[in-house]
Coordinates of C-alpha atoms in Angstrom, one line a residue:
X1 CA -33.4 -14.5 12.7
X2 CA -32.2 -15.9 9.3
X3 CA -30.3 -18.9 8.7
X4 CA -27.9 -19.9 5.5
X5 CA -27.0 -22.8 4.2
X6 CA -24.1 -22.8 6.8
X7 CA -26.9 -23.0 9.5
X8 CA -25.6 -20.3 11.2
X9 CA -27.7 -17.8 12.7
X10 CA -27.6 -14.2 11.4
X11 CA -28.3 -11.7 13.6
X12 CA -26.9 -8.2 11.6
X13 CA -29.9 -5.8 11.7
X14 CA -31.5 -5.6 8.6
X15 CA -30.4 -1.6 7.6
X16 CA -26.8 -2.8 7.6
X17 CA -26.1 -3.5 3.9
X18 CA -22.8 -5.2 3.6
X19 CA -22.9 -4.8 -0.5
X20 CA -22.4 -1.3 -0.3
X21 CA -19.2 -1.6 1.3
X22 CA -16.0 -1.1 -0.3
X23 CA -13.2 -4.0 -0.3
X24 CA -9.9 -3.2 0.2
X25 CA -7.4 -5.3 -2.7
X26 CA -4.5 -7.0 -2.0
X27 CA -1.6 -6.9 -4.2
X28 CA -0.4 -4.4 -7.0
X29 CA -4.0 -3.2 -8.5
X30 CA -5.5 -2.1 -4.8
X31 CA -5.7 1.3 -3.6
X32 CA -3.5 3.5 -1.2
X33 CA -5.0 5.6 1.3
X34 CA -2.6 8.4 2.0
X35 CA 0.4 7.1 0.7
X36 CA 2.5 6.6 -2.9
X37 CA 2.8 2.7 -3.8
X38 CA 5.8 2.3 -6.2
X39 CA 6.2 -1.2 -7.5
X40 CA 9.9 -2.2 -7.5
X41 CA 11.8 -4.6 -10.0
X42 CA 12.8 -8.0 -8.5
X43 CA 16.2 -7.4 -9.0
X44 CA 15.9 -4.0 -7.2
X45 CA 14.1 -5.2 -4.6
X46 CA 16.3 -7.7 -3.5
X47 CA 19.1 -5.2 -2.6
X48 CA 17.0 -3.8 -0.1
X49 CA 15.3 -5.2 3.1
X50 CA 12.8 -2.9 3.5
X51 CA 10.7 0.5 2.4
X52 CA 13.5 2.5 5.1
X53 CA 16.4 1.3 2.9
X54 CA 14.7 2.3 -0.3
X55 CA 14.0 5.8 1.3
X56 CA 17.5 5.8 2.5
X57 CA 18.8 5.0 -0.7
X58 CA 17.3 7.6 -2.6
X59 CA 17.9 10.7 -0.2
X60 CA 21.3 9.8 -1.1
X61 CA 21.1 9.6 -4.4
X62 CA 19.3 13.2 -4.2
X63 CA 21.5 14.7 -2.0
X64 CA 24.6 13.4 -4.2
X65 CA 22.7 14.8 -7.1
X66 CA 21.9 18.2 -6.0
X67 CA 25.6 18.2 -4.8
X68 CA 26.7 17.7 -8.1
X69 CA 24.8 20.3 -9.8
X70 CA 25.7 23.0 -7.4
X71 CA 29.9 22.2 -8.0
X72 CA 29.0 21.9 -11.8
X73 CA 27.6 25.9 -11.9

């Protein structure tokens, strides 16, 4: 077994290479896996307390829209 300079012993097998693993960001530049990450303005973002009341917030505005444009024709 191999030691480094924390003196700790390392006992990963030797066909397990960590480099070739990817690393996960944190913050606005890492990736999404599955999912749309939309960055909100600070002053938008305070109005709401989470990603349910954004959601909520905007099938609103989309229904209210599509509303509109039907009594419009």
């Amino acid at each position: 077994m191999n030691k480094d300079e924390t003196g700790m012993d390392d006992d990963l097998r030797s066909e397990y290479d960590l480099r070739k693993l990817s690393v996960r960001r944190v913050g606005s530049g890492r990736k999404t896996f599955g999912g749309v990450n939309i960055r909100l303005e600070p002053d938008v973002a305070e109005m709401f307390p989470d990603s349910e009341a954004v959601n909520e917030a905007l099938r609103f505005l989309i229904r209210i829209t599509k509303e509109n444009v039907v009594s419009e024709k």
